[in-house]
PDB file of C-alpha atoms in Angstrom:
ATOM      1  CA  MET A   1      -0.167   0.133   0.219  1.00 54.00           C
ATOM      2  CA  LEU A   2       1.434   3.469  -1.039  1.00 65.00           C
ATOM      3  CA  ARG A   3       1.825   5.878   1.958  1.00 83.00           C
ATOM      4  CA  CYS A   4      -0.069   9.377   0.979  1.00 89.00           C
ATOM      5  CA  GLU A   5      -0.094  12.880   2.345  1.00 91.00           C
ATOM      6  CA  ASN A   6      -3.305  14.863   1.717  1.00 95.00           C
ATOM      7  CA  TYR A   7      -3.181  18.434   1.752  1.00 96.00           C
ATOM      8  CA  ARG A   8      -6.152  20.555   1.194  1.00 97.00           C
ATOM      9  CA  PHE A   9      -5.798  24.222   0.084  1.00 97.00           C
ATOM     10  CA  ILE A  10      -8.764  27.319  -0.600  1.00 96.00           C
ATOM     11  CA  GLU A  11      -7.797  29.795  -2.911  1.00 93.00           C
ATOM     12  CA  ARG A  12      -8.282  33.301  -1.765  1.00 93.00           C
ATOM     13  CA  TYR A  13      -8.764  34.865  -5.142  1.00 87.00           C
ATOM     14  CA  ARG A  14     -10.813  34.040  -8.368  1.00 84.00           C
ATOM     15  CA  PRO A  15     -11.512  31.388  -9.198  1.00 81.00           C
ATOM     16  CA  PHE A  16     -11.820  30.371  -5.604  1.00 90.00           C
ATOM     17  CA  ARG A  17     -10.960  26.787  -6.339  1.00 94.00           C
ATOM     18  CA  ASP A  18     -11.090  24.038  -3.023  1.00 97.00           C
ATOM     19  CA  LEU A  19      -8.169  21.912  -4.090  1.00 97.00           C
ATOM     20  CA  THR A  20      -6.636  18.485  -2.241  1.00 97.00           C
ATOM     21  CA  PHE A  21      -3.120  17.605  -3.402  1.00 97.00           C
ATOM     22  CA  LYS A  22      -2.111  13.976  -2.913  1.00 96.00           C
ATOM     23  CA  PHE A  23       1.565  13.223  -2.478  1.00 93.00           C
ATOM     24  CA  TYR A  24       2.319   9.783  -2.863  1.00 92.00           C
ATOM     25  CA  ALA A  25       5.677   7.773  -1.604  1.00 86.00           C
ATOM     26  CA  ASP A  26       6.542   6.753  -5.228  1.00 88.00           C
ATOM     27  CA  GLY A  27       7.005  10.754  -5.738  1.00 87.00           C
ATOM     28  CA  SER A  28       3.873  10.612  -7.859  1.00 93.00           C
ATOM     29  CA  LEU A  29       1.374  13.616  -7.350  1.00 95.00           C
ATOM     30  CA  THR A  30      -2.490  14.033  -7.583  1.00 97.00           C
ATOM     31  CA  ILE A  31      -4.185  17.414  -7.633  1.00 97.00           C
ATOM     32  CA  VAL A  32      -8.089  17.612  -7.543  1.00 98.00           C
ATOM     33  CA  ASP A  33     -10.389  20.348  -7.459  1.00 97.00           C
ATOM     34  CA  ASN A  34     -13.017  19.189  -4.906  1.00 97.00           C
ATOM     35  CA  ASN A  35     -16.015  20.824  -6.400  1.00 95.00           C
ATOM     36  CA  THR A  36     -15.671  19.598  -9.853  1.00 95.00           C
ATOM     37  CA  GLU A  37     -13.675  16.246  -8.754  1.00 96.00           C
ATOM     38  CA  VAL A  38     -11.516  16.991 -11.716  1.00 96.00           C
ATOM     39  CA  ALA A  39      -7.859  16.594 -11.905  1.00 97.00           C
ATOM     40  CA  ILE A  40      -5.574  19.468 -12.070  1.00 95.00           C
ATOM     41  CA  LYS A  41      -2.008  19.637 -13.814  1.00 96.00           C
ATOM     42  CA  PRO A  42       0.490  21.723 -12.107  1.00 95.00           C
ATOM     43  CA  ALA A  43       0.552  24.169 -14.427  1.00 95.00           C
ATOM     44  CA  GLU A  44      -3.011  24.937 -14.198  1.00 95.00           C
ATOM     45  CA  LEU A  45      -2.228  26.179 -10.661  1.00 95.00           C
ATOM     46  CA  ASN A  46      -2.741  30.184  -9.823  1.00 90.00           C
ATOM     47  CA  ARG A  47       0.210  32.341  -7.886  1.00 92.00           C
ATOM     48  CA  GLU A  48      -0.429  30.759  -4.134  1.00 95.00           C
ATOM     49  CA  SER A  49      -1.995  27.598  -5.854  1.00 95.00           C
ATOM     50  CA  TYR A  50       1.323  26.973  -6.846  1.00 96.00           C
ATOM     51  CA  ASP A  51       2.996  28.282  -4.030  1.00 97.00           C
ATOM     52  CA  PHE A  52       1.291  25.916  -2.052  1.00 97.00           C
ATOM     53  CA  TYR A  53       2.605  23.042  -3.929  1.00 96.00           C
ATOM     54  CA  ALA A  54       6.080  24.267  -4.618  1.00 96.00           C
ATOM     55  CA  ARG A  55       6.605  24.458  -0.839  1.00 96.00           C
ATOM     56  CA  ARG A  56       4.739  21.146   0.137  1.00 94.00           C
ATOM     57  CA  ARG A  57       6.540  19.245  -2.846  1.00 93.00           C
ATOM     58  CA  MET A  58       9.931  20.557  -1.391  1.00 95.00           C
ATOM     59  CA  ALA A  59       8.987  19.505   2.103  1.00 93.00           C
ATOM     60  CA  PHE A  60       7.733  16.404   1.022  1.00 89.00           C
ATOM     61  CA  ILE A  61      11.068  15.493  -1.244  1.00 90.00           C
ATOM     62  CA  ARG A  62      13.285  16.803   1.791  1.00 93.00           C
ATOM     63  CA  LYS A  63      11.408  14.608   4.580  1.00 89.00           C
ATOM     64  CA  ASP A  64      12.113  11.907   2.013  1.00 86.00           C
ATOM     65  CA  LEU A  65      16.131  12.542   1.318  1.00 91.00           C
ATOM     66  CA  THR A  66      16.018  12.832   5.324  1.00 94.00           C
ATOM     67  CA  ALA A  67      14.395   9.491   5.731  1.00 90.00           C
ATOM     68  CA  LYS A  68      16.717   7.812   3.245  1.00 90.00           C
ATOM     69  CA  LEU A  69      20.039   9.263   4.784  1.00 94.00           C
ATOM     70  CA  GLN A  70      19.193   7.763   8.140  1.00 94.00           C
ATOM     71  CA  LYS A  71      18.072   4.815   6.523  1.00 92.00           C
ATOM     72  CA  TYR A  72      21.232   4.088   4.901  1.00 91.00           C
ATOM     73  CA  ALA A  73      23.582   5.846   7.088  1.00 79.00           C
TER      74      ALA A  73
END
């Protein structure tokens, strides 16, 4: 079973999307618009939602690298 981290983000500016970001342990990502239940690509994100995505992605990668360093060190 894949480990998954879920984050919810609601945009403060138009189009006011309610998004769920799912980061999977294998590095894959799913972004879903909760209102329409449609998958969204990272290129379709607006400024603040893209910033949220980038920060969460970096934190996820950093945590994964730290865990691997501790495992193999």
